[in-house]
CSV table of C-alpha atoms and ligand atoms in Angstrom, one decimal:
chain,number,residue,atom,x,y,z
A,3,UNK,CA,0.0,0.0,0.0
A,4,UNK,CA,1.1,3.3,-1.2
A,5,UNK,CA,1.6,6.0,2.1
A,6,UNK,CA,2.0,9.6,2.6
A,7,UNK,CA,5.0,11.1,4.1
A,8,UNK,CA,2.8,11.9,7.1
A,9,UNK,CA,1.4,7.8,6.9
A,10,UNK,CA,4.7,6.7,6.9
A,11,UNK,CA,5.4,8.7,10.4
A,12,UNK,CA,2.5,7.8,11.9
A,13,UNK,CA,3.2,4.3,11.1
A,14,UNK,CA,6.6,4.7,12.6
A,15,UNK,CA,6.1,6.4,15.6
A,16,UNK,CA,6.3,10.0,15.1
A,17,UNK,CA,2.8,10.9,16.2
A,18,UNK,CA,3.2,8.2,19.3
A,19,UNK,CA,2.4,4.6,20.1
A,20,UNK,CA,-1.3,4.7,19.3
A,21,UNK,CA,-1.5,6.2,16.2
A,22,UNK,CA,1.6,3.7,15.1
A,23,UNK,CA,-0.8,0.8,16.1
A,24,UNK,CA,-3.9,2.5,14.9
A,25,UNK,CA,-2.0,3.0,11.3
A,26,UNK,CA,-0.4,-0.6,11.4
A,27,UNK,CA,-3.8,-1.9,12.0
A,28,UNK,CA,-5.3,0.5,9.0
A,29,UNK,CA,-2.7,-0.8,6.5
A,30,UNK,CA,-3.7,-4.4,7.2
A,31,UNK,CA,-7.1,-3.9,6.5
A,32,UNK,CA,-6.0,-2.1,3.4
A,33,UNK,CA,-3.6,-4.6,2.3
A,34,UNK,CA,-6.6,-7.1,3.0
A,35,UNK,CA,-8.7,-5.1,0.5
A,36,UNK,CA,-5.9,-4.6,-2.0
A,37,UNK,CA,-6.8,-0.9,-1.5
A,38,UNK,CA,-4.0,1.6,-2.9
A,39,UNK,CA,-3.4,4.0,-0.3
A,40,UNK,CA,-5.1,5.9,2.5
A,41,UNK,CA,-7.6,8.6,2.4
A,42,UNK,CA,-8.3,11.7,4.8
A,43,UNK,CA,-11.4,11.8,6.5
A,44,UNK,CA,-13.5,13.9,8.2
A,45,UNK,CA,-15.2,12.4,11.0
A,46,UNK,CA,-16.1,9.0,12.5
A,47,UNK,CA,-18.9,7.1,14.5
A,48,UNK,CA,-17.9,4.2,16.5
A,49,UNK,CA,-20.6,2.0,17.6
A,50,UNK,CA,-21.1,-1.0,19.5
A,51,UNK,CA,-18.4,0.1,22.8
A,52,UNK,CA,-20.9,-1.1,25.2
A,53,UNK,CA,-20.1,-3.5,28.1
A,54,UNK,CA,-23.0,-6.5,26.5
A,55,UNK,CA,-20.2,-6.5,23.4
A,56,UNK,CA,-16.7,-5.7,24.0
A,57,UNK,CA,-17.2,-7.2,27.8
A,58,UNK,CA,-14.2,-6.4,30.6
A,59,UNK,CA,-11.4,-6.8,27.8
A,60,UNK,CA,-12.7,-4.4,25.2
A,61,UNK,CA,-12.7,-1.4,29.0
A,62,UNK,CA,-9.4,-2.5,29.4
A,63,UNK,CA,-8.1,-1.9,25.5
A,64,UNK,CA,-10.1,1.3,25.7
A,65,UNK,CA,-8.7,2.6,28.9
A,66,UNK,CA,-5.3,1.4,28.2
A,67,UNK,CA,-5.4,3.9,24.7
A,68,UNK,CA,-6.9,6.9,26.7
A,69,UNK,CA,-3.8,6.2,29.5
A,70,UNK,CA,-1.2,5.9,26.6
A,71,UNK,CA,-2.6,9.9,25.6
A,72,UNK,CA,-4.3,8.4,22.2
A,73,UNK,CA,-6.3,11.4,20.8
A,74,UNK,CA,-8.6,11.1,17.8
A,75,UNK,CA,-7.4,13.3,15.0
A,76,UNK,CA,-11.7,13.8,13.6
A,77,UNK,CA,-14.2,14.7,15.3
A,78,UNK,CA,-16.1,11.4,16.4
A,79,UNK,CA,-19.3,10.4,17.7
A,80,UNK,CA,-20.4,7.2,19.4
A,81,UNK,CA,-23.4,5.2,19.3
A,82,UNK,CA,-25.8,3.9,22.1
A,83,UNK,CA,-25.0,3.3,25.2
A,84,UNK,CA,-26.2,0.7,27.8
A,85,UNK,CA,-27.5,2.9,30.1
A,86,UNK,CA,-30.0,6.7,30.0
A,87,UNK,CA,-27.6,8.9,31.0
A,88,UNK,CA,-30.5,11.0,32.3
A,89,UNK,CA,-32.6,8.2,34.4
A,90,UNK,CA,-30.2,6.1,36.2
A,91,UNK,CA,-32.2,5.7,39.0
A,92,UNK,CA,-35.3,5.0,36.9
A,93,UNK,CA,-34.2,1.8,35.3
A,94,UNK,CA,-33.8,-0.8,37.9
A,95,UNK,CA,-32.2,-3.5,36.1
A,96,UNK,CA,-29.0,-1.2,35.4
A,97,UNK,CA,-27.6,-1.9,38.7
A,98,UNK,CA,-24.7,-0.3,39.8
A,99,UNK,CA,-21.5,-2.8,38.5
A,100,UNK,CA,-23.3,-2.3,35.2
A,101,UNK,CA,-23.6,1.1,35.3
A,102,UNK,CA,-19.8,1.6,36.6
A,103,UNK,CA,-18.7,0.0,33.9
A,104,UNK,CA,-20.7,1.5,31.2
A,105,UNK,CA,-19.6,4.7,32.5
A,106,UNK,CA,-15.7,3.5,32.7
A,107,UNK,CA,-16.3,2.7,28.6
A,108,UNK,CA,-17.9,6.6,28.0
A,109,UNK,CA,-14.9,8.0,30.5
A,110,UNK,CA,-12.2,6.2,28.7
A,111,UNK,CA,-13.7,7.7,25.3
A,112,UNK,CA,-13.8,10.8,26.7
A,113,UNK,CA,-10.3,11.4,27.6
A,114,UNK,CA,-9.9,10.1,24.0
A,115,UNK,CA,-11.4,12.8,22.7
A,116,UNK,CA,-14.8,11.6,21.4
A,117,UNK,CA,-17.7,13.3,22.1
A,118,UNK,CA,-20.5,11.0,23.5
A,119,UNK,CA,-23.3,11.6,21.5
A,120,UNK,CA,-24.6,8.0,22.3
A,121,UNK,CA,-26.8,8.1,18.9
A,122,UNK,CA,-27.2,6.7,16.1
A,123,UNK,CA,-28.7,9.4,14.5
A,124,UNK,CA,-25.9,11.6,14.9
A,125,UNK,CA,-26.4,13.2,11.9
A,126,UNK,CA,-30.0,14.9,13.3
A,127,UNK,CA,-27.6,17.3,15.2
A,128,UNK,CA,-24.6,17.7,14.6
A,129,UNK,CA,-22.1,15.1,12.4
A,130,UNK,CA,-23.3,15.8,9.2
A,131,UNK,CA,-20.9,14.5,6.0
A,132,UNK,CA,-21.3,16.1,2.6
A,133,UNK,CA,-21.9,15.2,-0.9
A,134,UNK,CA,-18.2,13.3,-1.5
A,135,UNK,CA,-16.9,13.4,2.1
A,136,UNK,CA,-14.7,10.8,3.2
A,137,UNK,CA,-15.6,9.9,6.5
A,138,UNK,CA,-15.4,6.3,8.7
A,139,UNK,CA,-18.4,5.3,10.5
A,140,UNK,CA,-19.6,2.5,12.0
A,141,UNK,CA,-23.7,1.2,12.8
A,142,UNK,CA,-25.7,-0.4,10.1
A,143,UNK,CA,-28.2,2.1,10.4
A,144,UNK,CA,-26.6,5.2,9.8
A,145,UNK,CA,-24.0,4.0,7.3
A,146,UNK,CA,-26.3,3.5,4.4
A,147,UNK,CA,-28.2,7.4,5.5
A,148,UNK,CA,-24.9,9.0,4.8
A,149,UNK,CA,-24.0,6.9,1.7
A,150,UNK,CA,-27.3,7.0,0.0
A,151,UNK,CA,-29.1,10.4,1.4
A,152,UNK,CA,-26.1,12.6,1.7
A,153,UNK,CA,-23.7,11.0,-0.8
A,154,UNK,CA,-21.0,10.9,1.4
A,155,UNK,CA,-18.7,7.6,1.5
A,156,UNK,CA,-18.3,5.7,4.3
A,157,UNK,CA,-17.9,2.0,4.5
A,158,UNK,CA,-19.4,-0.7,6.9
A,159,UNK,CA,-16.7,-0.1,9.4
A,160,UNK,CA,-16.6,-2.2,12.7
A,161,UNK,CA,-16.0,-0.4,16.0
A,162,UNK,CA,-12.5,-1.3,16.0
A,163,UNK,CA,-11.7,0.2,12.6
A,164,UNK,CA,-13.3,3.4,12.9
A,165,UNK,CA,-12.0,3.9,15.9
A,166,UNK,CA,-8.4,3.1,14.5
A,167,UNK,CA,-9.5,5.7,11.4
A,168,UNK,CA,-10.2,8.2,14.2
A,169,UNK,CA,-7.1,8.0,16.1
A,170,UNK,CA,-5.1,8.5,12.3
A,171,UNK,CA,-7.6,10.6,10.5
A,172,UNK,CA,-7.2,8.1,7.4
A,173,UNK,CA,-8.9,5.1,6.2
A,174,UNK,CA,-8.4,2.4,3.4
A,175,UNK,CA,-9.5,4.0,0.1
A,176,UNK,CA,-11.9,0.7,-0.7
A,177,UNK,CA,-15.0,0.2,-0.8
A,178,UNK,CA,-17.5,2.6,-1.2
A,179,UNK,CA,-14.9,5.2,-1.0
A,180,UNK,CA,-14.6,4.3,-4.9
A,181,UNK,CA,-17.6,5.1,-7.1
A,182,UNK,CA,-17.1,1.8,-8.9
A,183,UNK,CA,-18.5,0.2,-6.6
A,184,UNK,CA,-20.9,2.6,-5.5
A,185,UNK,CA,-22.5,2.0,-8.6
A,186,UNK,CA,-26.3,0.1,-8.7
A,187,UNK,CA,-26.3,-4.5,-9.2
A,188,UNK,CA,-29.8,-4.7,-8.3
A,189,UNK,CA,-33.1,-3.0,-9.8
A,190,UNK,CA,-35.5,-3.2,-7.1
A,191,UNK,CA,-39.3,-2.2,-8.7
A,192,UNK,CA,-41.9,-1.2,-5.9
A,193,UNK,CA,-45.5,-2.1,-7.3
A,194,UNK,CA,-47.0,-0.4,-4.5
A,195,UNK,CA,-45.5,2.4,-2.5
A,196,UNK,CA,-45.0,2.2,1.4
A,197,UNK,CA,-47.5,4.2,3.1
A,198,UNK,CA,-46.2,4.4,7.2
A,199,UNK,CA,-42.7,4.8,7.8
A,200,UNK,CA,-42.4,1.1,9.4
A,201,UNK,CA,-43.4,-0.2,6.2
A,202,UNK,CA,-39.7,1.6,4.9
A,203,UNK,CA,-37.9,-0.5,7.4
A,204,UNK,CA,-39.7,-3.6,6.4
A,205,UNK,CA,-38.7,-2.9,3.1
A,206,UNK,CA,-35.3,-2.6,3.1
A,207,UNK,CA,-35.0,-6.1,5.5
A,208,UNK,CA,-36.9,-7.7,2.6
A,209,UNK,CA,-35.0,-6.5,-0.1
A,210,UNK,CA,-31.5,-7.0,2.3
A,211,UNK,CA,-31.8,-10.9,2.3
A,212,UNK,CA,-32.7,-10.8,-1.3
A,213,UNK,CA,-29.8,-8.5,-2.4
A,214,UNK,CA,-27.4,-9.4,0.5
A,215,UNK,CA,-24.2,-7.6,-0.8
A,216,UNK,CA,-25.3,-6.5,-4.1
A,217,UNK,CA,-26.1,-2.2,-4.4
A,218,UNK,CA,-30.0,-2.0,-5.0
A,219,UNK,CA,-31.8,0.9,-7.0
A,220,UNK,CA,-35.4,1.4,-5.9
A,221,UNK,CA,-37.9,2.3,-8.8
A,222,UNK,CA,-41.2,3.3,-8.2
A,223,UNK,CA,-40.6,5.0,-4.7
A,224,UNK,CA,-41.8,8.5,-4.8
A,225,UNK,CA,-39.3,11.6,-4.7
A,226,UNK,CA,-41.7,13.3,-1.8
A,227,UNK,CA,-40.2,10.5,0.6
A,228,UNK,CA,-39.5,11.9,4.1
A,229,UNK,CA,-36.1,11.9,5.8
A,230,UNK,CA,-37.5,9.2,8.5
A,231,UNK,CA,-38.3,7.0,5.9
A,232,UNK,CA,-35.1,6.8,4.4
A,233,UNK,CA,-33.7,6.6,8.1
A,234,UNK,CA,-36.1,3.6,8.2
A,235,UNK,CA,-35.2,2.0,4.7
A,236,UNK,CA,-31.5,2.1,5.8
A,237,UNK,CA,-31.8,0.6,8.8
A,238,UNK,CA,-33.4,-2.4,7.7
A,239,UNK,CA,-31.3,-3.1,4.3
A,240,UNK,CA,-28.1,-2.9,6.9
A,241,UNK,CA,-29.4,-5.2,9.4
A,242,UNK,CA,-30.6,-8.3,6.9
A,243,UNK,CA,-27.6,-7.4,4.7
A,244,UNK,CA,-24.1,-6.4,4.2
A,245,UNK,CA,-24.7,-3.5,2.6
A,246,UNK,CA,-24.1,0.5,3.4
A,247,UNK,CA,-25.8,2.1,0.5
A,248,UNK,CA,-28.9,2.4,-2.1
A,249,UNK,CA,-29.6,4.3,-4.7
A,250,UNK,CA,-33.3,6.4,-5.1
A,251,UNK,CA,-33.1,8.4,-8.9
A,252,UNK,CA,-33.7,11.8,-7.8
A,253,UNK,CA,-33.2,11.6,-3.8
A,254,UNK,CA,-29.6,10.1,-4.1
A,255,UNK,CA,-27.2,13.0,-4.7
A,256,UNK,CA,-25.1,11.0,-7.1
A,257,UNK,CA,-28.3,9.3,-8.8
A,258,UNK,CA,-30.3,11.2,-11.5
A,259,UNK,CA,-32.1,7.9,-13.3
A,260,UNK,CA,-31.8,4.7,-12.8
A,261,UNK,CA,-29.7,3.7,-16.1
A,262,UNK,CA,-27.1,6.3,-14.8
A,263,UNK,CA,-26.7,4.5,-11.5
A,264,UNK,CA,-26.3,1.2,-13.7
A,265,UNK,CA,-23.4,3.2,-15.9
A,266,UNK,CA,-26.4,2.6,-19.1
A,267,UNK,CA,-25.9,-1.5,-18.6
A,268,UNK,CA,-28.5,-3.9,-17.6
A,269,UNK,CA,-29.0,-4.3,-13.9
A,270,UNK,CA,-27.6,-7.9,-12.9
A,271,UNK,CA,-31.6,-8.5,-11.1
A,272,UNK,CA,-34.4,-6.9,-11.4
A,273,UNK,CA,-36.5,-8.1,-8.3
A,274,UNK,CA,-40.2,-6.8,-8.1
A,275,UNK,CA,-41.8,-5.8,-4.7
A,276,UNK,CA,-45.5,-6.6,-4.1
A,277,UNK,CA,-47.6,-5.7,-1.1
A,278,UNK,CA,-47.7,-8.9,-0.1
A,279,UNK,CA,-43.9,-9.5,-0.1
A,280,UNK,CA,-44.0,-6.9,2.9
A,281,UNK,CA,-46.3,-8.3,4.3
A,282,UNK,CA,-45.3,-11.7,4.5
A,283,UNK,CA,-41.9,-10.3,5.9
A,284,UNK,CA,-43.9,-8.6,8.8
A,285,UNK,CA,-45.8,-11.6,9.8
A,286,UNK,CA,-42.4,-13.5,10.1
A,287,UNK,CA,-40.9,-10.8,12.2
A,288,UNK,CA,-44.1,-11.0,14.4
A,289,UNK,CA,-42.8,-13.7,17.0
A,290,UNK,CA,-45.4,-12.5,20.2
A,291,UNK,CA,-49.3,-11.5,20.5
A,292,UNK,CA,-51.8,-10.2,22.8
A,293,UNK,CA,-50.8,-9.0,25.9
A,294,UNK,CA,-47.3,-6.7,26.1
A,295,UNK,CA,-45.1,-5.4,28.2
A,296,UNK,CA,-43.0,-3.0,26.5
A,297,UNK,CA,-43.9,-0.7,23.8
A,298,UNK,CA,-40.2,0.8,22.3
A,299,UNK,CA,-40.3,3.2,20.3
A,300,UNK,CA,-37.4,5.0,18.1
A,301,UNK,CA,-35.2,2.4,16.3
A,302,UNK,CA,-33.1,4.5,15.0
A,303,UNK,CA,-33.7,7.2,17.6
A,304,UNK,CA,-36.7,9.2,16.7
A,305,UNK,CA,-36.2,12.5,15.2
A,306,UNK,CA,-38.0,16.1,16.4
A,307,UNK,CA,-40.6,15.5,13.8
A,308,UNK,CA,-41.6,12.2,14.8
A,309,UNK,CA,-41.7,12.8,18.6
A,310,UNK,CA,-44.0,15.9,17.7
A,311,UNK,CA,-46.0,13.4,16.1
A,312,UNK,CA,-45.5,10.8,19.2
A,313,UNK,CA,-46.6,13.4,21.3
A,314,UNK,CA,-49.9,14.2,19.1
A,315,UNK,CA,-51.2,10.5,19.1
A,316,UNK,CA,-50.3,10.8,22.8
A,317,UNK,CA,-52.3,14.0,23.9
A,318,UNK,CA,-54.9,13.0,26.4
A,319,UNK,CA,-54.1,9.7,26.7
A,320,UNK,CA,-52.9,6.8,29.2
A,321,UNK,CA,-50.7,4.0,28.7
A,322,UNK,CA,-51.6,0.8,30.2
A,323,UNK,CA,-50.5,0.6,34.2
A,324,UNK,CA,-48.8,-3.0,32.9
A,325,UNK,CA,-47.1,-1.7,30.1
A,326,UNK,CA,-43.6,0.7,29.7
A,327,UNK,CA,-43.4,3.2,26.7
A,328,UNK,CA,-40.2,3.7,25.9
A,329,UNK,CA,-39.6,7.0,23.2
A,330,UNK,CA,-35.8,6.3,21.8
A,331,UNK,CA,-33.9,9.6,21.1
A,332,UNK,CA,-30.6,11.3,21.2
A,333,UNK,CA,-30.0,14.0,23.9
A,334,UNK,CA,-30.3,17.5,21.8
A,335,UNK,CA,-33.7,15.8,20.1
A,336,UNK,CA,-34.8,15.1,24.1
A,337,UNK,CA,-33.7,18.5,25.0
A,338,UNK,CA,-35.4,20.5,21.9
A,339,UNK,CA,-38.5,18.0,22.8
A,340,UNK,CA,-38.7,19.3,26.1
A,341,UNK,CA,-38.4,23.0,25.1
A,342,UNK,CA,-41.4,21.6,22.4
A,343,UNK,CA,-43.8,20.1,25.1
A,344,UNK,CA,-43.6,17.2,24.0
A,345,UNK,CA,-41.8,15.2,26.6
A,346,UNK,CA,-44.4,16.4,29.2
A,347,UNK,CA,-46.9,15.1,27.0
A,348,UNK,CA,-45.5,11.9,26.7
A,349,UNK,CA,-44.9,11.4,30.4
A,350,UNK,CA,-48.2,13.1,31.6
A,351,UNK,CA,-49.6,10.2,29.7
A,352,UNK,CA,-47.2,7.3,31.5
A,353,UNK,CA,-44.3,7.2,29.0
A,354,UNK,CA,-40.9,7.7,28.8
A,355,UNK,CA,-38.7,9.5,26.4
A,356,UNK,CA,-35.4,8.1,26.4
A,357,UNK,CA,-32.5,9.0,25.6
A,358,UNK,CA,-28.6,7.2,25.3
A,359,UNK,CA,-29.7,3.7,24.4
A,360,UNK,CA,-32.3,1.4,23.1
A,361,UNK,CA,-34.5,-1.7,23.5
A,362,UNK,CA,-31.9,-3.8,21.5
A,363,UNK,CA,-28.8,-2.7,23.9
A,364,UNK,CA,-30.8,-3.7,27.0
A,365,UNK,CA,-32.4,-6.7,25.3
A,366,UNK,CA,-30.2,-9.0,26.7
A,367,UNK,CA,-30.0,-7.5,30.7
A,368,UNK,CA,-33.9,-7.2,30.3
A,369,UNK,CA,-34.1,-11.4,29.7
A,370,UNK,CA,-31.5,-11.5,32.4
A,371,UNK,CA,-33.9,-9.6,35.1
A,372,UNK,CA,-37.5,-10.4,33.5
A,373,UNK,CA,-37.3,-13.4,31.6
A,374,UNK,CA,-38.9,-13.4,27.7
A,375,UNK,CA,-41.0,-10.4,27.5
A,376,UNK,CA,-43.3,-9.3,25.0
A,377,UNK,CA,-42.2,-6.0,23.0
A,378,UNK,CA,-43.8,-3.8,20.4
A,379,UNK,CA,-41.9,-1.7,18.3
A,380,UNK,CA,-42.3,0.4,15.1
A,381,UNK,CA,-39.0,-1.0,13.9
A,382,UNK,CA,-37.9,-3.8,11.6
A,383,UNK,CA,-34.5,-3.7,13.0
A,384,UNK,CA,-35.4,-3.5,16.2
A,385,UNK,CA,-38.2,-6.2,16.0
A,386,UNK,CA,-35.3,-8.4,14.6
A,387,UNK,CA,-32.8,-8.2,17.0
A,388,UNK,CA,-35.4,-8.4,20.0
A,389,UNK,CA,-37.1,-11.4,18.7
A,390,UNK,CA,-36.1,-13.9,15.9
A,391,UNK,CA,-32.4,-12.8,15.0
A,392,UNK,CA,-31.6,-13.3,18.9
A,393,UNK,CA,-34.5,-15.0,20.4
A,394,UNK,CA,-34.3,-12.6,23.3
A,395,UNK,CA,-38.1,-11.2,23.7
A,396,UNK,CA,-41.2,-12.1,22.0
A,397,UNK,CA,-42.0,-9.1,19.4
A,398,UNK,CA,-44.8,-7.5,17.5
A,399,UNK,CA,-43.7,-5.1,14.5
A,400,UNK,CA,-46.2,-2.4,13.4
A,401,UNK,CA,-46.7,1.9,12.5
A,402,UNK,CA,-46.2,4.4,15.3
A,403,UNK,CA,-50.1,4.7,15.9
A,404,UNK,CA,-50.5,0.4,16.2
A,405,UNK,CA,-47.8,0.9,18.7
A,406,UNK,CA,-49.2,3.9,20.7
A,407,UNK,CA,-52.8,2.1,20.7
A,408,UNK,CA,-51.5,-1.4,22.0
A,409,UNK,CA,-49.7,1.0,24.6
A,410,UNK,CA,-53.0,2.3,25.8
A,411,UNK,CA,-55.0,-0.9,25.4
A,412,UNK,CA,-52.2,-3.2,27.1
A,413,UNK,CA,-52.4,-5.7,24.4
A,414,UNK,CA,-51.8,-5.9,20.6
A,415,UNK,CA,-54.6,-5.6,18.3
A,416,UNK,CA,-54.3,-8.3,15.5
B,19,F3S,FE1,-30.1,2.6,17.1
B,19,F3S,FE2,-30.5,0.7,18.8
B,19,F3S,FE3,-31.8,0.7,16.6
B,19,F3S,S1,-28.6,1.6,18.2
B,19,F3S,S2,-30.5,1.7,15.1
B,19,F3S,S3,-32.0,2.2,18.3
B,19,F3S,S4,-30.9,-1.1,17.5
C-alpha cells in the first residue's frame, strides 16, 4: 500500500504509540482489500463500545489507549450506550457494577477525545458528511443514510476500525470510497409504494436478504419520501444485509435515473416488490401476540418531527399501568422535545422519552432480570434483534399509531 510522508510517520512512531498501532492496523485492513493508499477523513462514529459487546477486555483496551494519551485526529461520535444517561435511577435492572462500567467505557472515550453523543442518528444534530466526504463510520443504520441520502462515502466499518480511522484521520480508500463500486447490481421495482414509515424499514429487511451484498436501486418510490423513511429503509437493508448504501433516482445526490446508476448497462436482477412481499416479511418478524409489556419506540432514535407526532397520538391519553413506553432519542432531540412540550406530554400520559440507548442494547439484561418479554416496536431492525435474529423477547412489528394504541389498550390488536 502506497503512504503519505505523514502515513509513513504515523506508522513509525512520530505521532506516538497509538496512532503507530492504529496506522499498522489500518494498512492491514488495506492490504486485505488490496486498496492503494489511504484517504483523509472527516469524522467517524464508532458503535457497539458497550459493556453487553466488547465485555471487561474491550474497558481494558479502551482505557489502556486513553492512559497511553491516544487522541482522535476527527471529530467522532459514538453510538448507544447501555445505560439513560438522564434516568439512572429509573431503570432498575442497570444496577450499579453495570452502570460503573458503562460509564468506565464513555470515560475512557472521553479522555480520548470523542464526544458521546450515544446516537445513532448523529447526523439529526450535529455530524453531518457532505456530498463526496470521506468519513469512517460505524452502525448499520446510519452508514447507508450518509451513503445513499447525503452522498458521502463511508464504508461498513466495525467499531475497532473506525476507531483506529479516528485515532489517524485516514482510512483504506476501498469500498464505497470508490464510485465503482458505488454504482447500482440490483433494480429493485416497488409495485405499491409504502405508506407508514415502518413499512420503509420492512422494506429494506426484505430487499436486504434478497440483495445481501449486491447495491439496490429502488424504482417506483416517490421523490416526496421523508427523511424518516429513508432513516427507516436504511436501517433495515443494513441489518438483513451487508450492505451500506442504495440508490433512489432523484433523492440520491449521485443518482439522476436509474440507467445512470447502472453506468447505461442492464441491472444484474431486477427483483419486483408486491404488497404482499411486505407483508409476508412482517408476519415472520411478528414472533409474540396479545398482551405486552413493552412498547419501544425509536429504532433508529426518533427524530423532532416524529416525537411531535408521538406526542400528538399521545395527547390525552394513558398508557396501560402494565405496560412501559419507551420513546428512543438522542440527547439534543430530548432537549429540543422538552423545550417543544412534547416530553411532558409523553410522560403526563405514563411514557418515557429516552435517551442514550435502546431496546436492542438492553435486550439482553432485560431477559437477564425479567425473563422473555413481550415488545412492540415500530422497527424492523429493532423487531429483529429483539425477537427472531436473537430470540431474546417475543415481538410484534407495526406503525407508530399500532404501537401507541397497543400501549394504551395493554395488548396488541391483531
Ligand atoms: Fe439505534 Fe439501537 Fe436501533 S442503536 S438503530 S436504536 S438497535
Amino acid at each position: 500500500m502506497r503512504l503519505a510522508k505523514a502515513e509513513r510517520g504515523m506508522l513509525e512512531g512520530e505521532y506516538g504509540e497509538c496512532a503507530a498501532k492504529a496506522m499498522e492496523i489500518l494498512v492491514k485492513l488495506g492490504e486485505a482489500y488490496n486498496a492503494a493508499r489511504m484517504v483523509k477523513i472527516s469524522s467517524t462514529h464508532i458503535a457497539d463500545l458497550v459493556y453487553e459487546t466488547i465485555g471487561d477486555s474491550g474497558i481494558a483496551f479502551i482505557e489502556d489507549l486513553a492512559n497511553k494519551g491516544a487522541k482522535v485526529r476527527v471529530f467522532t461520535t459514538t453510538n448507544v450506550t447501555g445505560i439513560d444517561r438522564r434516568r439512572l435511577k429509573e431503570f432498575e435492572i442497570y444496577g450499579a457494577d453495570y452502570i460503573t462500567k458503562e460509564s468506565r467505557i464513555l470515560q475512557a472515550l472521553k479522555r480520548i477525545g470523542c464526544a458521546n453523543t450515544c446516537s445513532c442518528t448523529p447526523y439529526y444534530f450535529s455530524n453531518l458528511p457532505r456530498f463526496n466526504e470521506h468519513v469512517a463510520w460505524s452502525e448499520s443504520s446510519t452508514v447507508p443514510f450518509i451513503n445513499s441520502v447525503l452522498g458521502a462515502r463511508s464504508n461498513r466499518e466495525g467499531c475497532l476500525s473506525a476507531l483506529m480511522a479516528a485515532l489517524t484521520g485516514r482510512t483504506p480508500l476501498y469500498g464505497y470510497h470508490l464510485r465503482e463500486n458505488r454504482l447500482g447490481k440490483t433494480l429493485v421495482k416497488i409495485r405499491k409504494h409504502p405508506k407508514a414509515t415502518h413499512e420503509y424499514g420492512i422494506l429494506g429487511y426484505y430487499i436486504g436478504q434478497m440483495v445481501v451484498d449486491k447495491v439496490p436501486v429502488f424504482s417506483g418510490l416517490s421523490r416526496k419520501i421523508y427523511t424518516e423513511d429513508l432513516v427507516e429503509l436504511g436501517s433495515g437493508l443494513g441489518v438483513s444485509s451487508v450492505i451500506g448504501m442504495y440508490h433512489i433516482p432523484g433523492v440520491t445526490p449521485e443518482t439522476k435515473t436509474e440507467q445512470h446508476m447502472f453506468r447505461n448497462e442492464k441491472p444484474e436482477e431486477t427483483i419486483e416488490i408486491e404488497e404482499r412481499d411486505l407483508r409476508e416479511t412482517c408476519r415472520k418478524l411478528c414472533t409474540g401476540s396479545g398482551k405486552i409489556d413493552i412498547v419501544a419506540l425509536g429504532c433508529p432514535h426518533y427524530s423532532l418531527q416524529q416525537l411531535e407526532r408521538a406526542s400528538r397520538l399521545l395527547e390525552g391519553k394513558k398508557v396501560h399501568e402494565d405496560v412501559r413506553l419507551w420513546i428512543q432519542t438522542c440527547e439534543p432531540v430530548y432537549a429540543a422535545a422538552a423545550h417543544a412540550g412534547y416530553v411532558n406530554v409523553v410522560s403526563k400520559a405514563g411514557g418515557l422519552v429516552t435517551v442514550d440507548t435502546c431496546a436492542s442494547a438492553l435486550g439482553p439484561l432485560l431477559r437477564r432480570s425479567h425473563g422473555k418479554l413481550t415488545i412492540a416496536t415500530d422497527s424492523a431492525k429493532q423487531a429483529f434483534y429483539l425477537g427472531p435474529g436473537r430470540g431474546w423477547h417475543n415481538v410484534l412489528l407495526g406503525s407508530m399509531e399500532d404501537c401507541l394504541k397497543a400501549a394504551a389498550k395493554g395488548s396488541w390488536e391483531e
